PDB file of C-alpha atoms in Angstrom:
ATOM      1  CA  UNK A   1       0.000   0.000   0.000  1.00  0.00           C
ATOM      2  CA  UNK A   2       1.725   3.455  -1.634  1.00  0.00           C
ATOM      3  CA  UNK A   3      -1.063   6.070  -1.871  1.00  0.00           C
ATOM      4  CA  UNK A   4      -3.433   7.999   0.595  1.00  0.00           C
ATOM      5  CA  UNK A   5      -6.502   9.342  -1.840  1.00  0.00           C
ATOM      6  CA  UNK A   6      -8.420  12.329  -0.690  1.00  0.00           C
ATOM      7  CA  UNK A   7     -11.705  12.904  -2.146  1.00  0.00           C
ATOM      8  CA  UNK A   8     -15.251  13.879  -2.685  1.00  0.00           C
ATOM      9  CA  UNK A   9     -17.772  11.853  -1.543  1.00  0.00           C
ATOM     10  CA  UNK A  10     -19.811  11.535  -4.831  1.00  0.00           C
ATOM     11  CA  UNK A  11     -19.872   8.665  -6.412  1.00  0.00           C
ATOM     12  CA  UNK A  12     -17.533   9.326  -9.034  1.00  0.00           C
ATOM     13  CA  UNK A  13     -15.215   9.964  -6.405  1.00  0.00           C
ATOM     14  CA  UNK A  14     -15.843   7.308  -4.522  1.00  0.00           C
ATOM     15  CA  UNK A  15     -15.448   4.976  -7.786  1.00  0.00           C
ATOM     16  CA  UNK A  16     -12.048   6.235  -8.253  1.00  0.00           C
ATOM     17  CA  UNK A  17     -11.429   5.465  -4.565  1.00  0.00           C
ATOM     18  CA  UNK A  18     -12.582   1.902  -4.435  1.00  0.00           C
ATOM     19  CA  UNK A  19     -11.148   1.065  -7.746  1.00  0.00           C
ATOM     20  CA  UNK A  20      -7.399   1.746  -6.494  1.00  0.00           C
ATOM     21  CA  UNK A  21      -8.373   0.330  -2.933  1.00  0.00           C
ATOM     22  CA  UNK A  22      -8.962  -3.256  -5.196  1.00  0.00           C
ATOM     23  CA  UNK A  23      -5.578  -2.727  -6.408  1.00  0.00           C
ATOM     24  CA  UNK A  24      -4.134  -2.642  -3.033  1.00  0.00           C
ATOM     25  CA  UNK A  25      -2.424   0.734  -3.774  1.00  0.00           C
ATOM     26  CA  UNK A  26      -4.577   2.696  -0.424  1.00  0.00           C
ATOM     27  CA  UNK A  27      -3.114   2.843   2.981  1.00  0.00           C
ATOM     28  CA  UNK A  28      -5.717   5.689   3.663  1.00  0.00           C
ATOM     29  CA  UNK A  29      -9.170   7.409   2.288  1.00  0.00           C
ATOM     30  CA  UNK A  30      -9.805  11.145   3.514  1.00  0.00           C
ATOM     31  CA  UNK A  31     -12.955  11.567   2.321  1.00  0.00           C
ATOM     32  CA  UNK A  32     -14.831  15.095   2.239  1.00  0.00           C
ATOM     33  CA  UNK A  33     -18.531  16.204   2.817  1.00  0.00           C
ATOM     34  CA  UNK A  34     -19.681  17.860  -0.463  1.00  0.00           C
ATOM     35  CA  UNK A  35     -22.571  19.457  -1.078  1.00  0.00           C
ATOM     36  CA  UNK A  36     -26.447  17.380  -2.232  1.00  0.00           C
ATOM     37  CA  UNK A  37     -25.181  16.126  -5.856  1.00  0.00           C
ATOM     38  CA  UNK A  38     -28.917  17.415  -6.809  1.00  0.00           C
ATOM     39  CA  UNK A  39     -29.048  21.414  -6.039  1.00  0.00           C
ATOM     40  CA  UNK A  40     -32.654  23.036  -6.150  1.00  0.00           C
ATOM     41  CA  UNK A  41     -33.397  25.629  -9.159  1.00  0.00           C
ATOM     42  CA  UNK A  42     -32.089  29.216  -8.065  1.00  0.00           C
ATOM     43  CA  UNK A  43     -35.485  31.389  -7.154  1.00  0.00           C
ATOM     44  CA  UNK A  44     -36.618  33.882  -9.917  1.00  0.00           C
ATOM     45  CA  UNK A  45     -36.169  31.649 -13.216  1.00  0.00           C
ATOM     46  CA  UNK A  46     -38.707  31.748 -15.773  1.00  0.00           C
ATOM     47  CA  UNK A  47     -40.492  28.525 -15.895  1.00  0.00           C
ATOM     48  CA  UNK A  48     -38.545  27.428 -19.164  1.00  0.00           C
ATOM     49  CA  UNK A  49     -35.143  28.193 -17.031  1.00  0.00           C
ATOM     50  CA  UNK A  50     -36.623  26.057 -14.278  1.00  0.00           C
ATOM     51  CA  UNK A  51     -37.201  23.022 -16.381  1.00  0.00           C
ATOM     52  CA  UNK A  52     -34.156  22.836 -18.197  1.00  0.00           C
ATOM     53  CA  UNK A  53     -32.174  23.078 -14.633  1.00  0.00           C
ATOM     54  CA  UNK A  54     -34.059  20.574 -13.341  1.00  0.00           C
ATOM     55  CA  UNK A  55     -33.829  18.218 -16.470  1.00  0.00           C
ATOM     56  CA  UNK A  56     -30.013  18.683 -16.648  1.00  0.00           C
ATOM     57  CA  UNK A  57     -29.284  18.133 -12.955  1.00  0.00           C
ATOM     58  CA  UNK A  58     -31.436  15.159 -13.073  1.00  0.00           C
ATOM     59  CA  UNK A  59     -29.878  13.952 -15.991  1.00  0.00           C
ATOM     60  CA  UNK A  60     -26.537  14.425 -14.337  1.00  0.00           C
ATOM     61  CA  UNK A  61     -27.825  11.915 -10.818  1.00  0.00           C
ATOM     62  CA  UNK A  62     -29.242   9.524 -13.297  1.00  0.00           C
ATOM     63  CA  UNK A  63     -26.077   8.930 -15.249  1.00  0.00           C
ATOM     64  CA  UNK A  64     -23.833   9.454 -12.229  1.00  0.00           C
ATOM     65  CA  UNK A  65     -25.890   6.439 -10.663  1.00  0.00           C
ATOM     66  CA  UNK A  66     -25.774   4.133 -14.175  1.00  0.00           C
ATOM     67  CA  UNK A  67     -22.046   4.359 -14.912  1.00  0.00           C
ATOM     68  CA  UNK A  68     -20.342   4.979 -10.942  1.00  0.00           C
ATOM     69  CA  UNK A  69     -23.568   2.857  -8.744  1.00  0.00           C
ATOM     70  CA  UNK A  70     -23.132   3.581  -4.965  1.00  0.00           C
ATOM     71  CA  UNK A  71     -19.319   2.056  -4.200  1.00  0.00           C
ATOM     72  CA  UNK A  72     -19.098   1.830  -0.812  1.00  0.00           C
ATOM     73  CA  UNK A  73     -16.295   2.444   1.749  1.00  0.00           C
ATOM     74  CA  UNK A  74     -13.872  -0.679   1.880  1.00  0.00           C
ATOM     75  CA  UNK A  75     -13.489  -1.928   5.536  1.00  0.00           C
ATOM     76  CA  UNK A  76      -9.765  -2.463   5.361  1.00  0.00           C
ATOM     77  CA  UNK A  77      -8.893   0.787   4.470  1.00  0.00           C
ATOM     78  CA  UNK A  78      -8.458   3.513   7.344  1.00  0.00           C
ATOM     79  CA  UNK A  79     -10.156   6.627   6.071  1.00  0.00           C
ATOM     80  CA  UNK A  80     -10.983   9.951   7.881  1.00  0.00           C
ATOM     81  CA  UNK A  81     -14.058  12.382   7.088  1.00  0.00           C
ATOM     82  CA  UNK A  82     -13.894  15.789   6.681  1.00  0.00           C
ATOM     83  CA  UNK A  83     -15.604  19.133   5.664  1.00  0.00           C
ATOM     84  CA  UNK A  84     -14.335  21.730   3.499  1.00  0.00           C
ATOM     85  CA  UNK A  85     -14.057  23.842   6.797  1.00  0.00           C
ATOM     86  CA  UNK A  86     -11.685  20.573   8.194  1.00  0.00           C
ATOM     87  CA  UNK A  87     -10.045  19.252   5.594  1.00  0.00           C
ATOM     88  CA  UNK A  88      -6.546  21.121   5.945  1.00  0.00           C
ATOM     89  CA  UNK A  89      -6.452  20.763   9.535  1.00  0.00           C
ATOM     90  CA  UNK A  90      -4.041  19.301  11.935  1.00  0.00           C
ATOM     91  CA  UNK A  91      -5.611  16.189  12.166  1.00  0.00           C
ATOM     92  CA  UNK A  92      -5.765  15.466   8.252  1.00  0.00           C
ATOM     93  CA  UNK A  93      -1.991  16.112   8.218  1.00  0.00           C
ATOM     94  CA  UNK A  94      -2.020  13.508  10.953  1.00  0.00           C
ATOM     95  CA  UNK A  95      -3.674  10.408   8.835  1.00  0.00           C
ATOM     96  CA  UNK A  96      -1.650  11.338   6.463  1.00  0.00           C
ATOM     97  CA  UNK A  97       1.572  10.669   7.983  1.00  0.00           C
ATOM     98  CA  UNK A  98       0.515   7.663   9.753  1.00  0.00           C
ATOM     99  CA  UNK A  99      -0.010   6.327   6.610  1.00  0.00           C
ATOM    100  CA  UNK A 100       3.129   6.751   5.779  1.00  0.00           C
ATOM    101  CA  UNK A 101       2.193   7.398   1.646  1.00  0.00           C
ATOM    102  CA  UNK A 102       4.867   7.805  -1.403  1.00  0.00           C
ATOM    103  CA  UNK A 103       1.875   9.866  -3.198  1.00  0.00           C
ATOM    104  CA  UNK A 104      -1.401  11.376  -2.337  1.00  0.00           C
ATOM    105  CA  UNK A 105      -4.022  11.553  -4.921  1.00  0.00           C
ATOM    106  CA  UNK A 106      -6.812  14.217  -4.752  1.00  0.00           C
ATOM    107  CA  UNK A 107      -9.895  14.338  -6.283  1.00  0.00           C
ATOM    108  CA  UNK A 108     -12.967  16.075  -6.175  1.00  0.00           C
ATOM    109  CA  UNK A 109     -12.356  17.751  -3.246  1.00  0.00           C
ATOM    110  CA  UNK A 110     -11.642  21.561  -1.954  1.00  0.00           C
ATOM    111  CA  UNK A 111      -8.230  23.249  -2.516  1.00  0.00           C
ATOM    112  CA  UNK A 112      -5.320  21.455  -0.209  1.00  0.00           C
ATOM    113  CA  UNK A 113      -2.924  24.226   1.400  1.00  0.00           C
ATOM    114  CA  UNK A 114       0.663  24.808   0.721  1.00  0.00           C
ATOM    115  CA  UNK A 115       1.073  24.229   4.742  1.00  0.00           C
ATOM    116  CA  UNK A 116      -0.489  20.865   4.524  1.00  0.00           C
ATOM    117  CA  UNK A 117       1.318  19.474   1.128  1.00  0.00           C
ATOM    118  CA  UNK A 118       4.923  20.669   2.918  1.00  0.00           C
ATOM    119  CA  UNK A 119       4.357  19.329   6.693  1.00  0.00           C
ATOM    120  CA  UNK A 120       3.679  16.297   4.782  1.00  0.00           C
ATOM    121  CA  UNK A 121       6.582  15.292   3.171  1.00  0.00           C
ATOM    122  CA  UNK A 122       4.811  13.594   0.400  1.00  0.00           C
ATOM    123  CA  UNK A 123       4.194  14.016  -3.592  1.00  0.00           C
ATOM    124  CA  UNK A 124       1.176  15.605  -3.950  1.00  0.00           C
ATOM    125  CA  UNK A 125      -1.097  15.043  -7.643  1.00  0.00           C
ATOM    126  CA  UNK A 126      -4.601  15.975  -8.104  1.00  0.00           C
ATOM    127  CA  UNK A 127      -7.130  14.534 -10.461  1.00  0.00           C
ATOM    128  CA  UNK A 128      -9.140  17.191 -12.461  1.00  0.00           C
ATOM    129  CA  UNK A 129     -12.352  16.399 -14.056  1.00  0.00           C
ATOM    130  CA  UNK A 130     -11.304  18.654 -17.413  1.00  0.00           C
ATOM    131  CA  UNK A 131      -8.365  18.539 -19.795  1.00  0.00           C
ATOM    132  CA  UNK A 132      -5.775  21.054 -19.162  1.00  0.00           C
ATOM    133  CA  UNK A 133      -4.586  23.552 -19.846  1.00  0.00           C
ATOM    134  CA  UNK A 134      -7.584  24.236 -22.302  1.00  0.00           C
ATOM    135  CA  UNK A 135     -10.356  23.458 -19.752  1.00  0.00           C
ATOM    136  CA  UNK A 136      -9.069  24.320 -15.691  1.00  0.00           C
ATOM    137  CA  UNK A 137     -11.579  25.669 -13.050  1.00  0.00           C
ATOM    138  CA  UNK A 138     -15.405  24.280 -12.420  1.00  0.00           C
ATOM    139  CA  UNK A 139     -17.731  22.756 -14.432  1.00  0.00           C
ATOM    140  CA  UNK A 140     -15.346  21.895 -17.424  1.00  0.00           C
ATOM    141  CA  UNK A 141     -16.964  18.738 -18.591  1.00  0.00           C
ATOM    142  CA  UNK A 142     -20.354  21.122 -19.478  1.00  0.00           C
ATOM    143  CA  UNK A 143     -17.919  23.593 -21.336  1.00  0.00           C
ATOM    144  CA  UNK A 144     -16.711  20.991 -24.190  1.00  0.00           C
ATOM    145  CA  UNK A 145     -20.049  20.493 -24.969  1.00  0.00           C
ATOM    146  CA  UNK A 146     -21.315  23.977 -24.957  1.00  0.00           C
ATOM    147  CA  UNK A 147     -18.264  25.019 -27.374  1.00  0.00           C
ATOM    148  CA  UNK A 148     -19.594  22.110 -29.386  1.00  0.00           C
ATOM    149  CA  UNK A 149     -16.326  20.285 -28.931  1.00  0.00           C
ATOM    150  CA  UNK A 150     -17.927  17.310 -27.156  1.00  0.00           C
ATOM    151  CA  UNK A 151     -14.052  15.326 -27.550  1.00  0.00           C
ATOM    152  CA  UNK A 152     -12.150  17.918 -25.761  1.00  0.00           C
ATOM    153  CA  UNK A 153     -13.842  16.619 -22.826  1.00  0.00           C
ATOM    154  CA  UNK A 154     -11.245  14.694 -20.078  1.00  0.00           C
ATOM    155  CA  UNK A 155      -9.458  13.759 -16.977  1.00  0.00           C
ATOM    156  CA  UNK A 156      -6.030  15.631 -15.961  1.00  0.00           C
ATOM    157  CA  UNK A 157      -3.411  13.987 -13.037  1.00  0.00           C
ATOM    158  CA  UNK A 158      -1.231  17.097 -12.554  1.00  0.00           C
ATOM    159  CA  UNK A 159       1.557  18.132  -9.972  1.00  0.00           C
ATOM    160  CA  UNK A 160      -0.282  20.036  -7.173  1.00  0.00           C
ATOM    161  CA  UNK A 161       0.339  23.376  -6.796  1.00  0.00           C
ATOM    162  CA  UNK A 162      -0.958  26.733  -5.750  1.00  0.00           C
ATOM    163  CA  UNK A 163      -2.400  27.580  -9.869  1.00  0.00           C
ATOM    164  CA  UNK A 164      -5.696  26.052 -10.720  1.00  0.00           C
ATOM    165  CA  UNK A 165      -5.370  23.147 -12.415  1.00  0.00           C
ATOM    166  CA  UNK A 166      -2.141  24.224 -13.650  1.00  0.00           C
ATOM    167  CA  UNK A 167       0.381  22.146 -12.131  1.00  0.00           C
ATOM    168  CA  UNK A 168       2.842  19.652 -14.629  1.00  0.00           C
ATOM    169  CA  UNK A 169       1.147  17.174 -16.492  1.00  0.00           C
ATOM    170  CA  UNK A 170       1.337  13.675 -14.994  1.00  0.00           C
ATOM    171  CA  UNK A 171      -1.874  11.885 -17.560  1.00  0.00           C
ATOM    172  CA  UNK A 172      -4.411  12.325 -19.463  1.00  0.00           C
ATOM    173  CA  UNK A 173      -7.493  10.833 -20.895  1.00  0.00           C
ATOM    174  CA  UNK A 174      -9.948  12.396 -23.369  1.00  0.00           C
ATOM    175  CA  UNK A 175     -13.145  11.265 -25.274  1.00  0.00           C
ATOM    176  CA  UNK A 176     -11.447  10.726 -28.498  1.00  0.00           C
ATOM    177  CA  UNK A 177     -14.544   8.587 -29.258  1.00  0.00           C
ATOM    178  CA  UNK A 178     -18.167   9.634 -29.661  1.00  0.00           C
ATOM    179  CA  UNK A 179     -20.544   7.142 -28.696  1.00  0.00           C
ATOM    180  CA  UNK A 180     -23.759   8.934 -30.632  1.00  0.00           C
ATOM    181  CA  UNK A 181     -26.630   8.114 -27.716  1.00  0.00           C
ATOM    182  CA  UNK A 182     -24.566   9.622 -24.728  1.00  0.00           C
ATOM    183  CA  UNK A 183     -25.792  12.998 -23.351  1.00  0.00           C
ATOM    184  CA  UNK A 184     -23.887  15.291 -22.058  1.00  0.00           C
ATOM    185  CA  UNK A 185     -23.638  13.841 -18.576  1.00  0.00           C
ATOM    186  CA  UNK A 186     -23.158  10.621 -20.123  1.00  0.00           C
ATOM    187  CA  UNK A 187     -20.110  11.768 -21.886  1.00  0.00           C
ATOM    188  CA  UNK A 188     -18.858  13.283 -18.371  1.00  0.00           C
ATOM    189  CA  UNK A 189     -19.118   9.887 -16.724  1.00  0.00           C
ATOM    190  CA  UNK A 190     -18.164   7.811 -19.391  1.00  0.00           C
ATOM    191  CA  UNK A 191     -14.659   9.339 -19.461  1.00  0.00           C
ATOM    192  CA  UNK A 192     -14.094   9.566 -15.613  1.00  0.00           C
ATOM    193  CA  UNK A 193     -15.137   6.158 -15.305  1.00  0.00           C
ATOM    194  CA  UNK A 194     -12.134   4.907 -18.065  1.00  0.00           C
ATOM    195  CA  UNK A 195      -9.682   7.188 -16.358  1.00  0.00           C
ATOM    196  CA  UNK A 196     -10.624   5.556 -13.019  1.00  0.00           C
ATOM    197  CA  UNK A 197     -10.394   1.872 -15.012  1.00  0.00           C
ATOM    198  CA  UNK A 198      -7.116   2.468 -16.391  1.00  0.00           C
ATOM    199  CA  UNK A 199      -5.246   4.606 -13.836  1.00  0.00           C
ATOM    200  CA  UNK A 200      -5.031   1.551 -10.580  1.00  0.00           C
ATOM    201  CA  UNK A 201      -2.813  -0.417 -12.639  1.00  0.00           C
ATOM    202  CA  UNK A 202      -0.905   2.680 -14.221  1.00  0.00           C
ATOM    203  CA  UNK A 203      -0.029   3.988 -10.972  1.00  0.00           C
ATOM    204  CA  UNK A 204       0.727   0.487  -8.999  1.00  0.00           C
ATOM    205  CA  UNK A 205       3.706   0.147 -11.927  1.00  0.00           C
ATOM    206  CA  UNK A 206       4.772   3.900 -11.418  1.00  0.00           C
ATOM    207  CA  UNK A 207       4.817   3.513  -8.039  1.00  0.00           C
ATOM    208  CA  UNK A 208       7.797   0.864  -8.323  1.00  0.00           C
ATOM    209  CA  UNK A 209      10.034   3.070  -9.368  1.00  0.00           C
ATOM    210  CA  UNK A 210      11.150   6.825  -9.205  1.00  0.00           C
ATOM    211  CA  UNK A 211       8.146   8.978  -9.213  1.00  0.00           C
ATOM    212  CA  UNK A 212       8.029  10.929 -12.435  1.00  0.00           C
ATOM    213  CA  UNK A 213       8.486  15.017 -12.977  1.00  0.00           C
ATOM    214  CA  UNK A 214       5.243  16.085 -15.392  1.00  0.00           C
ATOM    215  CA  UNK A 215       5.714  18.355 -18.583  1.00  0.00           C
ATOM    216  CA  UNK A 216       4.633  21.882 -17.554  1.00  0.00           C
ATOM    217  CA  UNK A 217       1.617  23.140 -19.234  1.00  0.00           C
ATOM    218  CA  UNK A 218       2.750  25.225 -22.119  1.00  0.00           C
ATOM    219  CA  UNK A 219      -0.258  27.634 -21.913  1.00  0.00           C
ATOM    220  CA  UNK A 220      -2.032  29.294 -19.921  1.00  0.00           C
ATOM    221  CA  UNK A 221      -5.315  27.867 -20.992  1.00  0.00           C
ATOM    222  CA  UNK A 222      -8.270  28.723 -19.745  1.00  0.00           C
ATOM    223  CA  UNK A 223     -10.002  29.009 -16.438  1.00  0.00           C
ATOM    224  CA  UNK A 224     -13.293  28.399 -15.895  1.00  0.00           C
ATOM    225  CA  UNK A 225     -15.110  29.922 -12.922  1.00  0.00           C
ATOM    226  CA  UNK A 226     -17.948  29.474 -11.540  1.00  0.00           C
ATOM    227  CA  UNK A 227     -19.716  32.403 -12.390  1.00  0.00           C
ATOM    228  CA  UNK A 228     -19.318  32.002 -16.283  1.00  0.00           C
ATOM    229  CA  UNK A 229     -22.139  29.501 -15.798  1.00  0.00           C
ATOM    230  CA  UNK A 230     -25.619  30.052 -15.550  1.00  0.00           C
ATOM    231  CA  UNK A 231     -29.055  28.156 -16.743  1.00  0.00           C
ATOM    232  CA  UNK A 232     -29.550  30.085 -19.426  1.00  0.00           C
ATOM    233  CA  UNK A 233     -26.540  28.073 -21.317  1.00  0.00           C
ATOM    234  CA  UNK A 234     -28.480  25.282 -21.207  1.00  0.00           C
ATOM    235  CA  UNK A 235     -30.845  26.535 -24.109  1.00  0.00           C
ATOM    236  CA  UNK A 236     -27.999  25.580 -26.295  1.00  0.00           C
ATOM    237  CA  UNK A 237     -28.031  22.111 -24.970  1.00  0.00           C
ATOM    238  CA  UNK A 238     -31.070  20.915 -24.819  1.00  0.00           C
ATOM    239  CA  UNK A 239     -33.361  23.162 -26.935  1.00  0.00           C
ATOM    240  CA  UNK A 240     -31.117  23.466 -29.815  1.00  0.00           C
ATOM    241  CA  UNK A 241     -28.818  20.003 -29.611  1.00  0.00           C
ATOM    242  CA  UNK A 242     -31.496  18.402 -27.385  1.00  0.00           C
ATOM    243  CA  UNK A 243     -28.383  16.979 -25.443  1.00  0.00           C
ATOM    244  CA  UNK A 244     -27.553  14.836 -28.567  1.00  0.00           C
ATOM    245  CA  UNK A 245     -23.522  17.382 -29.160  1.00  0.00           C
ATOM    246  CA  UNK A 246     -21.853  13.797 -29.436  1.00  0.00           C
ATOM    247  CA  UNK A 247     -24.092  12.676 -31.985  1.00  0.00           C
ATOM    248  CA  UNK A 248     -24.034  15.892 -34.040  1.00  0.00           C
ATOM    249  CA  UNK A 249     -20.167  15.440 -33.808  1.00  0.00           C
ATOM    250  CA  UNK A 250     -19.867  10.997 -34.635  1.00  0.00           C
ATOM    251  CA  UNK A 251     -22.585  12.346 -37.585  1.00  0.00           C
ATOM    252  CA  UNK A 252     -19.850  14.767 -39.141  1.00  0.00           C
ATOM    253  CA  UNK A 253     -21.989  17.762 -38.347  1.00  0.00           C
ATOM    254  CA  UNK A 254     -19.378  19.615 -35.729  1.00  0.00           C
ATOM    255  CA  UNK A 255     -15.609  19.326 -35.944  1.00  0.00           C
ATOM    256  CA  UNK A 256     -13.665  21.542 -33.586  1.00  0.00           C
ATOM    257  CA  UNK A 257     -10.094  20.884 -31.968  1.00  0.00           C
ATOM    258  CA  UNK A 258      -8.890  17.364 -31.734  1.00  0.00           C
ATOM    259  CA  UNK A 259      -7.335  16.391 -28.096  1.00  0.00           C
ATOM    260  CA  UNK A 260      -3.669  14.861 -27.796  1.00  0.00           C
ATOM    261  CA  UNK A 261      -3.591  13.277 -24.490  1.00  0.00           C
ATOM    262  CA  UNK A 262      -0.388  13.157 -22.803  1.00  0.00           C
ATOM    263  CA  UNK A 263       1.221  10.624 -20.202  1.00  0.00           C
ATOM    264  CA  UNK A 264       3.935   9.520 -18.067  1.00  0.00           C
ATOM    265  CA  UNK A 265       2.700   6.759 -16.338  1.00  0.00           C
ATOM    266  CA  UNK A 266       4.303   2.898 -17.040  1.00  0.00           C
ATOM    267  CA  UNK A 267       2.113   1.207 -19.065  1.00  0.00           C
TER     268      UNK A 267
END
């Protein structure tokens, strides 16, 4: 056991979790209290706006629960809960070091402080649910689709560091194939369920040797915050695509940039 993984507690998260845990990779699970995977529609939307935010949300549970299930915690692994409030505390830098990790993997959970990551002593990578540098920040596997580049959506294992999403490249996966009935959210899952496939055995051979330096982004990319989304974006998806992008793209109908995944992991 090599790793300590520190994550959300969705079940994406949680499937990335319990998939290196069956590897035997985990000495520890910090796992952190997010907020309800289904939020209620902001107050003051037109009843169109209302509709469509409730459609896509659902959509996004319904797909999270066909391609991730409910994994559950595995008994022999030690884990530790947290909040966002808790989770760079004294007592998280604690587990940590009583499990005694060569690398701790983040996912899915609230930014990790430079305090934390140097008390530790350990290699720090994070797993980002976009692919860098073209898509850092929130939400960026909805912004593929909206820029009608359904394949730039991906999975990023960088070098923490104090830049979003911006530390040296470690991996990368991307949807380099369109399957023509996936939604949106489908997409999404789709591709962080073959990163979280793939990456357990990746990582158990990387681990047996020297720990490798990523390639530096060479851009600055962009950064997507939180505010650049709002419902109204989802006209686009649903009215005008009616969440069939990946189709429109496997049909010929939308091109856009092609993705080059990059990795330095021992296959």
């Amino acid at each position: 056991m090599k790793m300590v993984v520190i994550t959300g507690d969705h079940p994406r998260h949680r499937y990335l979790a319990t998939k290196l845990a069956e590897c035997g990779l985990l000495s520890g699970w910090i796992i952190e209290k997010r907020k309800p995977f289904m939020p209620e529609a902001p107050a003051g939307l037109t009843p169109e706006l209302t509709r469509l935010f409730n459609l896509h949300f659902q959509r996004r549970e319904e797909a999270e629960e066909r391609f991730f299930g409910q994994p559950t915690t595995p008994s022999d692994v030690p884990n530790l809960s947290v909040t966002p409030d808790t989770l760079n505390d004294q007592a998280t830098l604690e587990f940590i070091k009583q499990a005694d990790p060569r690398l701790v993997l983040s996912y899915g959970c609230h930014k990790l402080s430079d305090a934390l990551i140097q008390a530790s002593g350990c290699t720090f990578w994070n797993t980002h649910g976009g692919f860098s540098p073209q898509y850092r920040g929130v939400t960026t596997h909805f912004w593929p689709s909206y820029m009608l580049e359904p394949q730039m959506t991906g999975v990023t294992m960088h070098e923490t560091t104090s830049h979003i999403d911006g530390g040296a490249i470690i991996h990368q996966n991307a949807a380099l194939e369109m399957h023509a009935d996936d939604g949106l959210h489908d997409l999404a899952a789709r591709t962080v369920r073959a990163y979280a496939d793939e990456i357990p055995a990746l990582l158990a051979k990387t681990l047996e040797g020297d720990l490798p330096l990523g390639q530096p982004q060479k851009t600055s990319g962009k950064i997507w915050i939180g505010a650049d989304w709002r419902p109204e974006h989802l006209h686009l998806i649903y009215n005008t695509y009616e969440d069939r992008i990946c189709k429109a793209v496997a049909d010929g109908e939308l091109a856009g940039r092609i993705p080059t995944p990059f990795s330095l992991l021992k296959d």
